[in-house]
PDB file of C-alpha atoms in Angstrom:
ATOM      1  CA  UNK Q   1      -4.657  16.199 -42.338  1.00  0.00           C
ATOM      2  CA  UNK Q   2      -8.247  15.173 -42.225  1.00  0.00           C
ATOM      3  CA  UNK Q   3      -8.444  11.447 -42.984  1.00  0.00           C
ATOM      4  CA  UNK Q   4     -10.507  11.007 -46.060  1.00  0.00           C
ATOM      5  CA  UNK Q   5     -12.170   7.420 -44.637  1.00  0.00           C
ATOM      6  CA  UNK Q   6     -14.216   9.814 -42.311  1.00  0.00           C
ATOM      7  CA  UNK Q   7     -14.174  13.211 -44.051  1.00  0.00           C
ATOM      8  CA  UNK Q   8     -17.136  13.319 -46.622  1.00  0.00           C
ATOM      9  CA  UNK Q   9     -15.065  15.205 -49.107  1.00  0.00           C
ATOM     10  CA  UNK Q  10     -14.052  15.324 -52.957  1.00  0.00           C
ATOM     11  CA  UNK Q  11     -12.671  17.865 -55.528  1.00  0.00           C
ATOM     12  CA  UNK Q  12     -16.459  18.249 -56.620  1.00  0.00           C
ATOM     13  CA  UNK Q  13     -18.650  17.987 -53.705  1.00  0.00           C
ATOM     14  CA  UNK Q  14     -18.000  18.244 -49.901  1.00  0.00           C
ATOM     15  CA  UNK Q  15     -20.381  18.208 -46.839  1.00  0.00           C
ATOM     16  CA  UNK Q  16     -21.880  21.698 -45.653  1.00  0.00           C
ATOM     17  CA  UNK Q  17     -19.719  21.026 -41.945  1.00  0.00           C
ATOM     18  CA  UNK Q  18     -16.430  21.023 -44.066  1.00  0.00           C
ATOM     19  CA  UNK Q  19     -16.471  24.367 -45.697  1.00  0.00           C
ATOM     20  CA  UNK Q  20     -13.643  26.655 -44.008  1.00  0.00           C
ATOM     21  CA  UNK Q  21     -11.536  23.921 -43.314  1.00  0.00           C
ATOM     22  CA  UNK Q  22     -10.818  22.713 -47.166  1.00  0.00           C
ATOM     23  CA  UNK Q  23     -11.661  23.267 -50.892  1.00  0.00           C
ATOM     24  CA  UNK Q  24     -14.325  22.069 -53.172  1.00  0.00           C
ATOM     25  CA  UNK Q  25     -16.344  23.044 -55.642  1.00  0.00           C
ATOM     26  CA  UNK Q  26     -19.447  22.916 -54.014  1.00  0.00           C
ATOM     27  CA  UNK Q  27     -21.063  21.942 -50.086  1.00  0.00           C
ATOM     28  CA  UNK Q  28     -24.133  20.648 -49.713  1.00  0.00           C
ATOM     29  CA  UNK Q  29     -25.608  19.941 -46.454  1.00  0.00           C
ATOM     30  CA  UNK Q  30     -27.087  16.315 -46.893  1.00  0.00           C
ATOM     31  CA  UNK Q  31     -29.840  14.340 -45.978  1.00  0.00           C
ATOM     32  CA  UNK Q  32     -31.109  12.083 -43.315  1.00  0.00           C
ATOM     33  CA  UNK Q  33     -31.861   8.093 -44.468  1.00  0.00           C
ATOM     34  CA  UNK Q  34     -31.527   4.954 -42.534  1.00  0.00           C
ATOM     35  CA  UNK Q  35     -30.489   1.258 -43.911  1.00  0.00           C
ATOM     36  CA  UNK Q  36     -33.367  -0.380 -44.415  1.00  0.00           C
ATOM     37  CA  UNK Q  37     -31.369  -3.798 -45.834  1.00  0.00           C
ATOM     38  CA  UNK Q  38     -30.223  -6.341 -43.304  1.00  0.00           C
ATOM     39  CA  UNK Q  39     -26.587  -5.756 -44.402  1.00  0.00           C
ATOM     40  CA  UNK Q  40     -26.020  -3.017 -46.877  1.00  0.00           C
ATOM     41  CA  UNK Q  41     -22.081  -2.747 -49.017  1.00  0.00           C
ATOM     42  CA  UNK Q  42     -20.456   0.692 -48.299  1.00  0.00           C
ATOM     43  CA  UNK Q  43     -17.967   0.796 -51.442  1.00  0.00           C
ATOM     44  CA  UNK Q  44     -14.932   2.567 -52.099  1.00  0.00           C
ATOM     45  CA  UNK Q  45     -16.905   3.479 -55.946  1.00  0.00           C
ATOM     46  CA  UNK Q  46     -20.171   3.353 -57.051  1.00  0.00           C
ATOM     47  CA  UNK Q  47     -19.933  -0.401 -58.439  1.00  0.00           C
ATOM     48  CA  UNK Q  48     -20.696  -3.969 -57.408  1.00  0.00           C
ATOM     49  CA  UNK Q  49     -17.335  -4.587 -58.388  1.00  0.00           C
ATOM     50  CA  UNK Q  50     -15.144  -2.178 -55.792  1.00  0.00           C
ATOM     51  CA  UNK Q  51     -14.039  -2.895 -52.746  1.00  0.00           C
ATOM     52  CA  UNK Q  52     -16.088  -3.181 -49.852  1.00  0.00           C
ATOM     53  CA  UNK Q  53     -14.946  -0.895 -46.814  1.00  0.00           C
ATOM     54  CA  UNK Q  54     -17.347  -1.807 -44.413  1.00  0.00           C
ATOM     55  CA  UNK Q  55     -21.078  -2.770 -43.958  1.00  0.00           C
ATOM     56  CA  UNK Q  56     -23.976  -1.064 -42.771  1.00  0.00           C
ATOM     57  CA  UNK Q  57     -26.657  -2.729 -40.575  1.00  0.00           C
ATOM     58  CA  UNK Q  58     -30.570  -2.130 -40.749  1.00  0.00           C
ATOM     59  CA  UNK Q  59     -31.567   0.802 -38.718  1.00  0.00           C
ATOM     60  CA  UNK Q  60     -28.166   2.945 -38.878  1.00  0.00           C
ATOM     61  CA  UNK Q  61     -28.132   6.040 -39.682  1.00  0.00           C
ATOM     62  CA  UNK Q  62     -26.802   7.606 -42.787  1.00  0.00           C
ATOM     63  CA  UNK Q  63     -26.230  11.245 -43.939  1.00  0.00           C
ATOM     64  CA  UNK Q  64     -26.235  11.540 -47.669  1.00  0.00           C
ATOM     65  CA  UNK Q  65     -24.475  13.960 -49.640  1.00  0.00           C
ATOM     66  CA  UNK Q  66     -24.588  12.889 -53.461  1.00  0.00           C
ATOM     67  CA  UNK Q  67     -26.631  10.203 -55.744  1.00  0.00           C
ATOM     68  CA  UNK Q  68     -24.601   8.837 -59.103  1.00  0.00           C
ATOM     69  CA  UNK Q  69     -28.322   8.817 -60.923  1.00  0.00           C
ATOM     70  CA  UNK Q  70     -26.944   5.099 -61.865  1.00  0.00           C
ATOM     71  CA  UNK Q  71     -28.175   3.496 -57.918  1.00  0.00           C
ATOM     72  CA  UNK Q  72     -25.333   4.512 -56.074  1.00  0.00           C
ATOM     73  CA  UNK Q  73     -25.586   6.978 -52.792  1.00  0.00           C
ATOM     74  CA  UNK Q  74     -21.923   9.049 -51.366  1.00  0.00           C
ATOM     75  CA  UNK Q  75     -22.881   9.382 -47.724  1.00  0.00           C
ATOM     76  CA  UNK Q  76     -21.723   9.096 -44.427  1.00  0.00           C
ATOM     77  CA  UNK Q  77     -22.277   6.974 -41.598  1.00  0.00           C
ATOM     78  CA  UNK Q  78     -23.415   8.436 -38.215  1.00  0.00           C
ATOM     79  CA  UNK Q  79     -21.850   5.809 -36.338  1.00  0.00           C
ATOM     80  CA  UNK Q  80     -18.296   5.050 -36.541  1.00  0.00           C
ATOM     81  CA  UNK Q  81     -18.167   8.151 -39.836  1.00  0.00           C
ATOM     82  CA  UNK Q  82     -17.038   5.998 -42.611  1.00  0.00           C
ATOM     83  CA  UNK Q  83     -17.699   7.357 -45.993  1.00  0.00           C
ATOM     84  CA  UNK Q  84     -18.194   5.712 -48.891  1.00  0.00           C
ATOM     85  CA  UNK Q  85     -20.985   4.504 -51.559  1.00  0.00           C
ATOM     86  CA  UNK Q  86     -23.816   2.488 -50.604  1.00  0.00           C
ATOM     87  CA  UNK Q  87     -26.958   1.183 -53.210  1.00  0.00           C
ATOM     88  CA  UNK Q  88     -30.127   3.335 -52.929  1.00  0.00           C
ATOM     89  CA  UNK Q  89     -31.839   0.688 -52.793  1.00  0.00           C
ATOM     90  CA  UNK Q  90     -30.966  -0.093 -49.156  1.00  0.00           C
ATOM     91  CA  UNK Q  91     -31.553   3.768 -48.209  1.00  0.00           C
ATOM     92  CA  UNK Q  92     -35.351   4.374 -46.687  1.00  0.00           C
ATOM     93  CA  UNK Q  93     -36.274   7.742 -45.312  1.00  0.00           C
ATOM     94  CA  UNK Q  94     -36.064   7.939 -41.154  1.00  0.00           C
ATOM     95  CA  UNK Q  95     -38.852   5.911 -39.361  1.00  0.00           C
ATOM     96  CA  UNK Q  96     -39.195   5.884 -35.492  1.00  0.00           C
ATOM     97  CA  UNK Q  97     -35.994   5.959 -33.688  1.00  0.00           C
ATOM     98  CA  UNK Q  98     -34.814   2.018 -33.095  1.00  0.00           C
ATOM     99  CA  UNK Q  99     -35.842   0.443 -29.610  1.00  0.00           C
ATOM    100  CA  UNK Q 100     -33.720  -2.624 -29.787  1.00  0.00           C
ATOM    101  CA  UNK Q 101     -31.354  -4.663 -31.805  1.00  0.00           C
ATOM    102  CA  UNK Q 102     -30.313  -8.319 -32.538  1.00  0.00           C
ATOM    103  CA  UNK Q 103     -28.419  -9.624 -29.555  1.00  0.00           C
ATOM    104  CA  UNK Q 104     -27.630 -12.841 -31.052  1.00  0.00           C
ATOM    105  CA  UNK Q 105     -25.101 -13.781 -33.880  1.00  0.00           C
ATOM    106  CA  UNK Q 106     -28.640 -13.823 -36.468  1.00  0.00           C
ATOM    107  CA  UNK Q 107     -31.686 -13.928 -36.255  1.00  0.00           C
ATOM    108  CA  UNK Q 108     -34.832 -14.796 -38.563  1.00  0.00           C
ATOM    109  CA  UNK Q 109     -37.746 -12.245 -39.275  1.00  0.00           C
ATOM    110  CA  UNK Q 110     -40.788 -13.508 -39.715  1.00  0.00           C
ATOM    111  CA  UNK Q 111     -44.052 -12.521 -41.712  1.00  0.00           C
ATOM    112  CA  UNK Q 112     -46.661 -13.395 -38.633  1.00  0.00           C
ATOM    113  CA  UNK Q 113     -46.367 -15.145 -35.494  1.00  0.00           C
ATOM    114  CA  UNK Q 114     -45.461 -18.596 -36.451  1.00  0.00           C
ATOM    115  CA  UNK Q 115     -41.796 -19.870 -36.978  1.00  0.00           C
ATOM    116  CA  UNK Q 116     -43.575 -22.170 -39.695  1.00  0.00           C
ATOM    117  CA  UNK Q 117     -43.978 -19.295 -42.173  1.00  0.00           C
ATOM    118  CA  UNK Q 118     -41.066 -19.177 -44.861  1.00  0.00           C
ATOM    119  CA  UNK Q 119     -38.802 -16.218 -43.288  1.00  0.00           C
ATOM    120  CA  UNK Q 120     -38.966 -12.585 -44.374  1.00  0.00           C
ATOM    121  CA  UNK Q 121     -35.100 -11.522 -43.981  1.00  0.00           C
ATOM    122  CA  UNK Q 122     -32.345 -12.603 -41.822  1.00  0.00           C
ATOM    123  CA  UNK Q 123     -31.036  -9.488 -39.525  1.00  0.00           C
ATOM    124  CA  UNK Q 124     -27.451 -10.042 -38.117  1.00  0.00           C
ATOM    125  CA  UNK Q 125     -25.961  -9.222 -34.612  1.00  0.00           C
ATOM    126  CA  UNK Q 126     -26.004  -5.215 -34.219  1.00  0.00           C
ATOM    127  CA  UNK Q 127     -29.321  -4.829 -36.737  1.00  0.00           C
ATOM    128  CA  UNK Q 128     -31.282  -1.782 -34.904  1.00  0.00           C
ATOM    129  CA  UNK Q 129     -35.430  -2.112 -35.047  1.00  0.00           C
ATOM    130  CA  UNK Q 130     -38.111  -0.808 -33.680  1.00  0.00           C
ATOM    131  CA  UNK Q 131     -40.311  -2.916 -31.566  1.00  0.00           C
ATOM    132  CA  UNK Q 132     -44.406  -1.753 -30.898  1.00  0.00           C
ATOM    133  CA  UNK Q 133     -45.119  -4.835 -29.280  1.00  0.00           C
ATOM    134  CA  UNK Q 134     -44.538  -7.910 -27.912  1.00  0.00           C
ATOM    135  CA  UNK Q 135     -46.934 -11.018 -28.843  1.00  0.00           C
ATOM    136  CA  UNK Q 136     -46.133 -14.717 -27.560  1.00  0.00           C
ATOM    137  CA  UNK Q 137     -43.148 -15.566 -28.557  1.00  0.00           C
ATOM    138  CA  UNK Q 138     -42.350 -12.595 -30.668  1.00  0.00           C
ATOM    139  CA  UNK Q 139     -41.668  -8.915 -31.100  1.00  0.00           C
ATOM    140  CA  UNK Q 140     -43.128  -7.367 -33.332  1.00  0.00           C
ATOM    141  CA  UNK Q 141     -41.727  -4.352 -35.259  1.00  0.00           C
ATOM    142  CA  UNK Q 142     -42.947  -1.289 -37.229  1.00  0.00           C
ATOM    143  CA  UNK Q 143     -42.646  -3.143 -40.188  1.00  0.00           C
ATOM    144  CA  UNK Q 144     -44.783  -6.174 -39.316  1.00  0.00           C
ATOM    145  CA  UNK Q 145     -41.390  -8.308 -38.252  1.00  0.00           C
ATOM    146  CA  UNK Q 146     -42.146 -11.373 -36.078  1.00  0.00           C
ATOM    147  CA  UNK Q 147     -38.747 -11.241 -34.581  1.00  0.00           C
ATOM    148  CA  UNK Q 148     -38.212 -14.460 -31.853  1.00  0.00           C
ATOM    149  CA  UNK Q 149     -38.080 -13.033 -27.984  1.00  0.00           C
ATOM    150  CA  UNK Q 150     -34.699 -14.506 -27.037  1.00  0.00           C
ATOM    151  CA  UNK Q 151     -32.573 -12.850 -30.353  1.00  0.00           C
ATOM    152  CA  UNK Q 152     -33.811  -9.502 -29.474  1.00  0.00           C
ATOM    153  CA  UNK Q 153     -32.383  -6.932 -26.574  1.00  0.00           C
ATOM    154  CA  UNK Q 154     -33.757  -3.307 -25.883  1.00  0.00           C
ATOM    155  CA  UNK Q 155     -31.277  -0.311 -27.277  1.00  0.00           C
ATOM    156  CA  UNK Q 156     -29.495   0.709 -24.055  1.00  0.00           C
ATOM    157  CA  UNK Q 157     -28.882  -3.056 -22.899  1.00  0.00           C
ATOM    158  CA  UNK Q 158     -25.212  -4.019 -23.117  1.00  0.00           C
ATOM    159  CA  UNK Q 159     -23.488  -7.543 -23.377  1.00  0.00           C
ATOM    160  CA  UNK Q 160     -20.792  -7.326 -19.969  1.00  0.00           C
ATOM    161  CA  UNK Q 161     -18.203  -9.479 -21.590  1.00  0.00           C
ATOM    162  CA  UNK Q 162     -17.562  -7.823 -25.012  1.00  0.00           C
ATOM    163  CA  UNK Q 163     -13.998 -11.128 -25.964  1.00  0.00           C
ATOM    164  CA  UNK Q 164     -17.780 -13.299 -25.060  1.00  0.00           C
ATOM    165  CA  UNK Q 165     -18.966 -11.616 -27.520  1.00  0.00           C
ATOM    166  CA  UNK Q 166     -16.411 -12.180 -30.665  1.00  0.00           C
ATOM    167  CA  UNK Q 167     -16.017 -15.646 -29.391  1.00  0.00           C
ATOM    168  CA  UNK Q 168     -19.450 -16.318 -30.809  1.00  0.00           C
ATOM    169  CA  UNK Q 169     -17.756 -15.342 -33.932  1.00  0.00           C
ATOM    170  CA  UNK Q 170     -15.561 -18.364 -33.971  1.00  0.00           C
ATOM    171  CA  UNK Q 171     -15.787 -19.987 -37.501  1.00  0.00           C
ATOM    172  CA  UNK Q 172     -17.460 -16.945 -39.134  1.00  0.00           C
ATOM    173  CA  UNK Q 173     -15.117 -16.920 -42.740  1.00  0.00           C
ATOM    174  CA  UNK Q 174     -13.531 -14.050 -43.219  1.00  0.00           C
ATOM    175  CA  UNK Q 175     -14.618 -11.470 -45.212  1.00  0.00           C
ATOM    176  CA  UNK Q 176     -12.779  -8.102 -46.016  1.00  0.00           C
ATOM    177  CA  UNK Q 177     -14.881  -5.083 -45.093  1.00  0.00           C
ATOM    178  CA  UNK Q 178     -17.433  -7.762 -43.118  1.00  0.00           C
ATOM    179  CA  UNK Q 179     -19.217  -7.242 -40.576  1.00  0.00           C
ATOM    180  CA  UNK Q 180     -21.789 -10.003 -39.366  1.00  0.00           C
ATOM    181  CA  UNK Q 181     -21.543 -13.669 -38.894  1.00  0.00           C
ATOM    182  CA  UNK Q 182     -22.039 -14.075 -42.417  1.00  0.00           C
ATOM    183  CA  UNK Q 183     -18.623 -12.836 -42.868  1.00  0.00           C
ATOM    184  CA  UNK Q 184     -16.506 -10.900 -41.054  1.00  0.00           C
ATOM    185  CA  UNK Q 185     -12.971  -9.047 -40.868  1.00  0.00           C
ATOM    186  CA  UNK Q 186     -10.370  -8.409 -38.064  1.00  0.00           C
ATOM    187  CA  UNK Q 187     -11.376  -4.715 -36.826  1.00  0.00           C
ATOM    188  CA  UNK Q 188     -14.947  -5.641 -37.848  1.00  0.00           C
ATOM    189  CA  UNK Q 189     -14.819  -8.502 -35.183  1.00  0.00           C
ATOM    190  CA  UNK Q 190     -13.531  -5.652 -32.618  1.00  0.00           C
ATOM    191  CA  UNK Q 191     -15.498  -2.829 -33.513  1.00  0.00           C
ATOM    192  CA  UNK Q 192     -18.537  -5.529 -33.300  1.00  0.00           C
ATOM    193  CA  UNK Q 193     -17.840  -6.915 -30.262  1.00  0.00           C
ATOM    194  CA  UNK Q 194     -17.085  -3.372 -28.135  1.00  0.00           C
ATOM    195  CA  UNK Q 195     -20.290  -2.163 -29.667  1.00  0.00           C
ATOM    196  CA  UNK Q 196     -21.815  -4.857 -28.393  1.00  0.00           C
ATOM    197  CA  UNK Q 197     -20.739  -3.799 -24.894  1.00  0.00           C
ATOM    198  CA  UNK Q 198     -21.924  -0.323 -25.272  1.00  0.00           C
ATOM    199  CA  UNK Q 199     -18.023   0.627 -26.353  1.00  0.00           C
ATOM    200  CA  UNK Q 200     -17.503   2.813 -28.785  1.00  0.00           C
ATOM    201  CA  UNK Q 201     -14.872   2.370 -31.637  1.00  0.00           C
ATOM    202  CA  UNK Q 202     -13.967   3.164 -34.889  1.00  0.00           C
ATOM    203  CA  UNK Q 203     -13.885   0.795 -37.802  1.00  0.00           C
ATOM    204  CA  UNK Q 204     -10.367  -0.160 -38.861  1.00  0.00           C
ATOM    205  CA  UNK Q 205      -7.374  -1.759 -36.958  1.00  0.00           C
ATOM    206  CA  UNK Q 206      -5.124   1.237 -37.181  1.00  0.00           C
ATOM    207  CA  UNK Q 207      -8.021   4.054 -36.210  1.00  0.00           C
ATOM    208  CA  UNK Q 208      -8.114   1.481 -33.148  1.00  0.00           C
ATOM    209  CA  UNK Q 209      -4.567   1.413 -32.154  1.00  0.00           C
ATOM    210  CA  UNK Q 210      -4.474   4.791 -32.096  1.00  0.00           C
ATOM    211  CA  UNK Q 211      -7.547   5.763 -29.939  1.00  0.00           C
ATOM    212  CA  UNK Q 212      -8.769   2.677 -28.063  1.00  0.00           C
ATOM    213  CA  UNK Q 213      -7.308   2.097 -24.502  1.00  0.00           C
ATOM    214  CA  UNK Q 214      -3.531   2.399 -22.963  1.00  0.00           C
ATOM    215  CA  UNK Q 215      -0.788   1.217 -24.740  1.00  0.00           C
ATOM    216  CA  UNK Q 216       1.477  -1.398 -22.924  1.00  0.00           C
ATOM    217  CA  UNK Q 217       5.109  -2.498 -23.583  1.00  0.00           C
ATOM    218  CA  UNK Q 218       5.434  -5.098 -25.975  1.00  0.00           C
ATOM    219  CA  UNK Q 219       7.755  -7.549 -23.202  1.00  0.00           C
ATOM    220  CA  UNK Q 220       4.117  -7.477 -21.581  1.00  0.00           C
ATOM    221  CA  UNK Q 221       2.992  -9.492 -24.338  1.00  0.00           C
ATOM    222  CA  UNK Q 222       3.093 -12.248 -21.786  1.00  0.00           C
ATOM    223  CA  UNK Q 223       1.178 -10.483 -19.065  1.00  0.00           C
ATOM    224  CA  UNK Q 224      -1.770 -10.243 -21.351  1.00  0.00           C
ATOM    225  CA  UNK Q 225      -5.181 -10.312 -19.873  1.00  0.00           C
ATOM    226  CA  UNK Q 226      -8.707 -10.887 -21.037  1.00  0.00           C
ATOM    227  CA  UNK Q 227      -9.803  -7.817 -23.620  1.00  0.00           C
ATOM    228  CA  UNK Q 228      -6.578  -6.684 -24.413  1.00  0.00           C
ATOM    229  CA  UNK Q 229      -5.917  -5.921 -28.023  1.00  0.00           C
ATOM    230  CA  UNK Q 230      -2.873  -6.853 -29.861  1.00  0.00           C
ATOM    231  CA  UNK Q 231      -1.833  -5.056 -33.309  1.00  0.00           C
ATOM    232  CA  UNK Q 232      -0.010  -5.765 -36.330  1.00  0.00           C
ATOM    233  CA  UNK Q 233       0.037  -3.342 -39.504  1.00  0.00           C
ATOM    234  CA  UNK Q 234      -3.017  -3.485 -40.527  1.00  0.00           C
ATOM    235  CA  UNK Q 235      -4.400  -6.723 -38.104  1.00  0.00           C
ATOM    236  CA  UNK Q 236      -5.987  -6.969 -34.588  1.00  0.00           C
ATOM    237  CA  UNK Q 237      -6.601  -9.840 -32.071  1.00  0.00           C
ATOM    238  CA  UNK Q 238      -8.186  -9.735 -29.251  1.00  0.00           C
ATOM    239  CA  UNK Q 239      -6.645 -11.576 -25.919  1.00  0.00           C
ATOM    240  CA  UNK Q 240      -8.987 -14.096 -24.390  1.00  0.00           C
ATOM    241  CA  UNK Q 241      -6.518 -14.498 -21.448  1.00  0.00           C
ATOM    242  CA  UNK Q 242      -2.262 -14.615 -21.225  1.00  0.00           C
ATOM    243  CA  UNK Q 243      -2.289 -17.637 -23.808  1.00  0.00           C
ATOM    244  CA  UNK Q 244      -4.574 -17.295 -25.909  1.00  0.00           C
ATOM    245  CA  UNK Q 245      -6.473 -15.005 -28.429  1.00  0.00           C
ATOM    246  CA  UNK Q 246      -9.254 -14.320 -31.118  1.00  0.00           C
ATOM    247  CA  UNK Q 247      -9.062 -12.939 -34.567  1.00  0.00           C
ATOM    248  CA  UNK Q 248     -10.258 -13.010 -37.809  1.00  0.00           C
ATOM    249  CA  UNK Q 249      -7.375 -14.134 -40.028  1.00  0.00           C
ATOM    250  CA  UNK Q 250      -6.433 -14.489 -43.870  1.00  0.00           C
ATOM    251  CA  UNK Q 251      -4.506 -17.847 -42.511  1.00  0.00           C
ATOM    252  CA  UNK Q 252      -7.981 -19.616 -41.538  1.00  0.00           C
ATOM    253  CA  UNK Q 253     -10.130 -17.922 -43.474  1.00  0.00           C
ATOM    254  CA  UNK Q 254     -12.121 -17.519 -40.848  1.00  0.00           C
ATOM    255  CA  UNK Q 255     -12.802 -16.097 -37.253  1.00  0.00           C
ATOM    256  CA  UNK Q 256      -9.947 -18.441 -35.127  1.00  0.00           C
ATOM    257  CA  UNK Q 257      -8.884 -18.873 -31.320  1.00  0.00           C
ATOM    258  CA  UNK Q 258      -5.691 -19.953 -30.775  1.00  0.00           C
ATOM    259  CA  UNK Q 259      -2.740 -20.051 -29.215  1.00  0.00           C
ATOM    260  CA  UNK Q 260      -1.187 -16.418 -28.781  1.00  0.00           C
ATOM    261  CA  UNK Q 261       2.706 -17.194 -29.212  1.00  0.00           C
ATOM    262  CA  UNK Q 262       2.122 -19.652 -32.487  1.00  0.00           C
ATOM    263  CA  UNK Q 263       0.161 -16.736 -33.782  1.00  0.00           C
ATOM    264  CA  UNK Q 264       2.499 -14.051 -33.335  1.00  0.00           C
ATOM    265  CA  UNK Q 265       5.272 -16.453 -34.677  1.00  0.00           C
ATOM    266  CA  UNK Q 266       3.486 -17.515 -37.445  1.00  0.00           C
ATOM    267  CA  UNK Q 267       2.585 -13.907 -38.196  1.00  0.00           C
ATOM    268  CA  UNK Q 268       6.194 -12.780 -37.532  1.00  0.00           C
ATOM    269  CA  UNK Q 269       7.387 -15.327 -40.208  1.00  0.00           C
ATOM    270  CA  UNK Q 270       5.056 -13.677 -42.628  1.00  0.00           C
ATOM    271  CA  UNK Q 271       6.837 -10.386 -42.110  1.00  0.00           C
ATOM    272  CA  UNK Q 272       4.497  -8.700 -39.517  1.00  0.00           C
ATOM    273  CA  UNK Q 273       5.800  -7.856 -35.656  1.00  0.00           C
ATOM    274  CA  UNK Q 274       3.287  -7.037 -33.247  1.00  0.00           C
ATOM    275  CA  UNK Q 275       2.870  -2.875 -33.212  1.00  0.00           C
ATOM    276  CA  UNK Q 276       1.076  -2.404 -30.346  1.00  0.00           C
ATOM    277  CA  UNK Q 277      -0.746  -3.897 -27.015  1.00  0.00           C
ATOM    278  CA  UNK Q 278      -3.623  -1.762 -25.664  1.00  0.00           C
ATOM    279  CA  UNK Q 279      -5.829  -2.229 -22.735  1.00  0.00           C
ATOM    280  CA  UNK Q 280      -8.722  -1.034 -22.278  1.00  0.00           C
ATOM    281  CA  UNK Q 281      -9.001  -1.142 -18.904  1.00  0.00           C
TER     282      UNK Q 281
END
């Protein structure tokens, strides 16, 4: 059964690639846009008010397949294939492919080459632009960005250490659906962090469990090494080495390292086991 958080499908509409393998009223073939916002909402419904599955990042690409007329666009996203609603207004038609991204947790864009000037936007970790030159201090983008040298990496440049990587996140609050230091979620921290790495992986904890690396027994649980991933229904942690781990959790609020066994004990207490241990390596 096709899952319907990555199959752009409903009773009334369906994408063009779908027809043959299930029913709808009508496919369409959709259209190309990219997010031009820093951080753009993909809903579960076209309102403010429904819950946020996930977040798009300035420069990803987006196939869309329907418009509500009201500011809301039913697409899908060409990276990790989450569906949902995002607002037109963060949709912009295709520039020039993206040449490098924001390396470091954020970043400020600025409006010339001066760090005086009020800033234009602030781009998180993972925001893809495209750089036509460098000047000073700065990179400059398509757009006219004055991006700062040491926040910026080129496209195909990869962080080695992707646990570095979401321990940057430490005190980020948590946010459902999040995904940047502004606010951030469990499988968001993971799916961040791999990216960051040049690892590929889908967007929630239990897509994760059942594709990313080898599964280990759970009596290894004290055998853990650095990157291993630890799963609960419906939460993820990442192993910084055998004692410890990092997560973004309900209980703090927040992006946390801490001890491993007081986790899964507290967590246990609150009616959760641990599901799974993968490695990835």
């Amino acid at each position: 059964m096709d899952d319907p958080r990555l199959t752009p499908a409903r009773g009334d509409l369906a994408a063009q690639y779908l027809e043959g393998r299930l029913e709808a009223a009508r496919f369409v073939t959709g259209e190309p846009f990219e997010i031009s916002d820093a951080i753009a909402p993909l809903r579960g419904r076209p309102s403010s008010e429904a819950t946020l599955l996930t977040q798009a990042l300035k420069g990803e690409r987006v196939t869309i397949y329907d418009r509500d007329g009201e500011g809301w666009a039913w697409g899908q996203l060409n990276s990790d294939g989450y569906v949902g609603w995002l607002p037109d207004r963060a949709l912009a038609r295709p520039g020039a492919v993206p040449t490098h991204k924001i390396t470091s947790l954020r970043t400020f864009a600025f409006p010339g080459p001066s760090i005086k000037l009020p800033p234009s936007v602030t781009l998180p970790m993972g925001a893809m632009v495209t750089v036509i030159r460098e000047e000073g201090p700065f990179a400059v983008t398509r757009d006219g960005q004055y991006l700062p040298l040491p926040h910026v990496g080129r496209i195909e440049d990869n962080e080695e250490d992707f646990v570095a990587v979401a321990e940057r996140f430490a005190g980020t609050p948590y946010l459902w659906g999040g995904k940047s230091s502004f606010g951030i979620d469990c499988s968001g921290l993971v799916q961040l962090s791999l990216n960051a790495a040049g690892i590929g992986c889908p967007r929630d904890s239990d897509m994760q469990q059942g594709s990313l690396g080898r599964e280990l027994d759970i009596r290894e649980s004290k055998k853990l090494r650095r990157g291993d991933l630890i799963f609960w229904d419906g939460h993820v942690a990442i192993a910084r080495d055998a004692d410890t781990i990092v997560h973004a959790n309900v209980h703090h609020m927040a992006t946390a390292i801490e001890n491993t066994d007081e986790a899964v004990a507290r967590i246990k207490a609150a009616g959760s086991e641990v599901t799974a241990i993968k490695r990835l390596t």
